[in-house]
Amino acid sequence: MKVEDFDYYLPEELIAQSPAEKRDESRLLVYHRDTGKIEHRIFKDIVEYLYKGDCLVINDTRVIPARLLGRRADTGGKIEFVLLNQIDDKRWEVLVKPGRRAQIGSVFVFGDGMLEARVLDRTPEGGRIVEFQYEGVFNEILDKVGIVPLPPYIRKQIDDPERYQTVYAKHRGSVAAPTAGLHFTIPLLEKIQASGVNIVRITLHVGPGTFRPVKVDNVEQHRMHEEYYRISEEAAQVINETKERGGRVIAVGTTSTRALESSADDSGRVHPTERGCTDLFIYPGYKFKVVDALITNFHLPKSTLLMLVSAMCSREEILRVYQEAIKERYRFFSFGDAMLIL
């Protein structure tokens, strides 16, 4: 299977540069796998497609202000860090730009000296292991000196960083938002729950792999970056009981999907996981064990996310649906419109 097979042409003006004025009034394309039918709705209409006894699974990760702009302590040269993985209280794996300035032993300062970092080592992927020095609470300092990293196709920072967080974001740790969840409001979630749908929270911290292009020619040769996830005993129980009763598990986003599928055994039973790591790569041919339906945004050409949604039906069908979305002028990518695959 070739990566090129997942390419499509997208007019640049359809790449959303800012969120919709109201979260739940973005557009919603509904695709029925059994018939191939496509419907065009508004996101808050999604309540009509969720039934009593279903289980809606949301990812409650919170994006951290992981982008740090600073300077090299000895030369004053500018540097940019993006925090990736926390190793312990003071050590992190980071991306650096430009890399030539981040030699082992180099020291960098951020926020007028509120945060200082020394480079300890390189990673096989080209990143760095750094050790931070600071006085006080790291997360409080990070909130003052860091910037929420937006995807590279969004050309400017947004006025309200909370619009790049879901309304249920809780556990800090992501470098990118689980964007399918950006369309929900608290009143909409309450309406869904009142209709008899169980809403379950899980956590998967989105890593930098969500931005990284696939660099191999053959899909099967790609390797995903590991991401941390957690599924509580209570969440696993509700999901498993839903399946046993014949209800549907509807995943909000590709992140929830990967966490659920990673935690399930061959029979489809989800097991609670306190500190799981997943590098699960879902592409056409994959047999879903847990997820029955998916709420997702429209994804980049040749991306692993596009391959995942293609696995729910077929590459040909997803590309047909995407062409319909382009014709109807849907907004694409992180701040764009949504799609419901039933």
CSV table of N, CA and C in Angstrom, one decimal, residues 66-83 94-104 106-111 115-119 126-128 130 132 145 147:
chain,number,residue,atom,x,y,z
A,66,ALA,N,3.7,24.3,25.3
A,66,ALA,CA,5.0,23.5,25.2
A,66,ALA,C,6.0,24.2,24.3
A,67,ARG,N,5.6,25.3,23.7
A,67,ARG,CA,6.6,26.0,22.8
A,67,ARG,C,7.3,27.1,23.6
A,68,LEU,N,8.6,27.0,23.6
A,68,LEU,CA,9.4,28.0,24.4
A,68,LEU,C,10.4,28.7,23.5
A,69,LEU,N,10.3,30.1,23.5
A,69,LEU,CA,11.2,30.9,22.7
A,69,LEU,C,12.2,31.5,23.7
A,70,GLY,N,13.5,31.3,23.4
A,70,GLY,CA,14.6,31.8,24.3
A,70,GLY,C,15.9,32.1,23.5
A,71,ARG,N,17.0,32.1,24.3
A,71,ARG,CA,18.2,32.5,23.7
A,71,ARG,C,19.3,31.6,24.3
A,72,ARG,N,20.4,31.5,23.6
A,72,ARG,CA,21.6,30.8,24.2
A,72,ARG,C,22.3,31.7,25.1
A,73,ALA,N,22.6,31.1,26.3
A,73,ALA,CA,23.1,32.0,27.4
A,73,ALA,C,24.4,32.7,27.0
A,74,ASP,N,25.3,32.0,26.3
A,74,ASP,CA,26.6,32.6,26.0
A,74,ASP,C,26.7,33.5,24.8
A,75,THR,N,25.9,33.2,23.7
A,75,THR,CA,26.0,34.0,22.5
A,75,THR,C,24.8,34.8,22.2
A,76,GLY,N,23.7,34.5,22.9
A,76,GLY,CA,22.4,35.3,22.7
A,76,GLY,C,21.7,34.8,21.5
A,77,GLY,N,22.1,33.7,20.8
A,77,GLY,CA,21.4,33.2,19.6
A,77,GLY,C,20.0,32.7,20.0
A,78,LYS,N,19.1,33.0,19.1
A,78,LYS,CA,17.7,32.6,19.4
A,78,LYS,C,17.5,31.1,19.2
A,79,ILE,N,16.6,30.5,20.1
A,79,ILE,CA,16.3,29.1,20.1
A,79,ILE,C,14.8,28.9,20.3
A,80,GLU,N,14.3,27.8,19.8
A,80,GLU,CA,13.0,27.4,20.0
A,80,GLU,C,12.9,26.0,20.5
A,81,PHE,N,12.3,25.7,21.6
A,81,PHE,CA,12.1,24.4,22.1
A,81,PHE,C,10.6,24.0,22.0
A,82,VAL,N,10.3,22.8,21.7
A,82,VAL,CA,9.0,22.2,21.9
A,82,VAL,C,9.1,21.0,22.8
A,83,LEU,N,8.4,21.1,24.0
A,83,LEU,CA,8.5,20.0,25.0
A,83,LEU,C,7.7,18.8,24.4
A,94,VAL,N,13.0,17.2,24.1
A,94,VAL,CA,12.5,18.4,23.4
A,94,VAL,C,12.9,18.4,21.9
A,95,LEU,N,12.1,19.1,21.1
A,95,LEU,CA,12.5,19.4,19.7
A,95,LEU,C,13.2,20.8,19.8
A,96,VAL,N,14.2,21.0,19.0
A,96,VAL,CA,14.9,22.2,19.0
A,96,VAL,C,15.1,22.8,17.6
A,97,LYS,N,15.1,24.1,17.5
A,97,LYS,CA,15.2,24.8,16.2
A,97,LYS,C,15.9,26.1,16.5
A,98,PRO,N,17.1,26.4,15.9
A,98,PRO,CA,17.9,25.5,15.0
A,98,PRO,C,18.7,24.6,15.8
A,99,GLY,N,18.8,23.3,15.3
A,99,GLY,CA,19.5,22.3,16.1
A,99,GLY,C,21.0,22.5,16.2
A,100,ARG,N,21.6,23.3,15.3
A,100,ARG,CA,23.1,23.5,15.4
A,100,ARG,C,23.4,24.3,16.6
A,101,ARG,N,22.5,25.0,17.2
A,101,ARG,CA,22.8,25.8,18.4
A,101,ARG,C,22.7,25.0,19.7
A,102,ALA,N,22.1,23.8,19.6
A,102,ALA,CA,21.8,23.0,20.8
A,102,ALA,C,22.8,21.9,20.9
A,103,GLN,N,24.0,22.2,21.1
A,103,GLN,CA,25.1,21.2,21.3
A,103,GLN,C,25.1,20.7,22.7
A,104,ILE,N,25.5,19.5,23.0
A,104,ILE,CA,25.6,19.0,24.3
A,104,ILE,C,26.4,19.9,25.2
A,106,SER,N,25.3,23.0,26.0
A,106,SER,CA,24.8,24.3,25.8
A,106,SER,C,23.7,24.7,26.8
A,107,VAL,N,23.7,25.9,27.2
A,107,VAL,CA,22.7,26.4,28.2
A,107,VAL,C,21.8,27.5,27.5
A,108,PHE,N,20.5,27.4,27.8
A,108,PHE,CA,19.6,28.3,27.2
A,108,PHE,C,18.7,28.9,28.3
A,109,VAL,N,18.3,30.2,28.1
A,109,VAL,CA,17.4,30.8,29.1
A,109,VAL,C,16.1,31.2,28.4
A,110,PHE,N,15.0,31.2,29.2
A,110,PHE,CA,13.7,31.5,28.7
A,110,PHE,C,13.0,32.4,29.7
A,111,GLY,N,12.1,33.3,29.2
A,111,GLY,CA,11.4,34.2,30.1
A,111,GLY,C,12.3,35.0,31.0
A,115,LEU,N,13.5,30.4,33.5
A,115,LEU,CA,13.7,29.0,33.2
A,115,LEU,C,15.0,28.9,32.4
A,116,GLU,N,15.8,27.9,32.9
A,116,GLU,CA,17.1,27.7,32.2
A,116,GLU,C,17.2,26.2,31.9
A,117,ALA,N,17.8,25.9,30.7
A,117,ALA,CA,17.9,24.5,30.3
A,117,ALA,C,19.3,24.2,29.8
A,118,ARG,N,19.9,23.1,30.2
A,118,ARG,CA,21.2,22.6,29.7
A,118,ARG,C,20.9,21.3,28.9
A,119,VAL,N,21.6,21.3,27.7
A,119,VAL,CA,21.4,20.1,26.8
A,119,VAL,C,22.3,19.0,27.4
A,126,GLY,N,16.6,13.1,16.5
A,126,GLY,CA,17.1,14.4,16.3
A,126,GLY,C,16.7,15.4,17.3
A,127,GLY,N,16.0,15.0,18.3
A,127,GLY,CA,15.7,15.9,19.4
A,127,GLY,C,16.8,16.0,20.4
A,128,ARG,N,16.5,16.6,21.6
A,128,ARG,CA,17.5,16.7,22.7
A,128,ARG,C,16.9,16.3,24.0
A,130,VAL,N,17.1,17.6,27.8
A,130,VAL,CA,17.6,18.8,28.5
A,130,VAL,C,17.1,18.7,29.9
A,132,PHE,N,16.1,21.2,33.1
A,132,PHE,CA,15.7,22.6,33.4
A,132,PHE,C,16.1,22.9,34.8
A,145,VAL,N,5.8,31.5,30.6
A,145,VAL,CA,6.8,31.8,29.6
A,145,VAL,C,6.5,31.0,28.3
A,147,ILE,N,4.2,29.0,25.2
A,147,ILE,CA,3.1,29.3,24.2
A,147,ILE,C,2.5,28.0,23.7
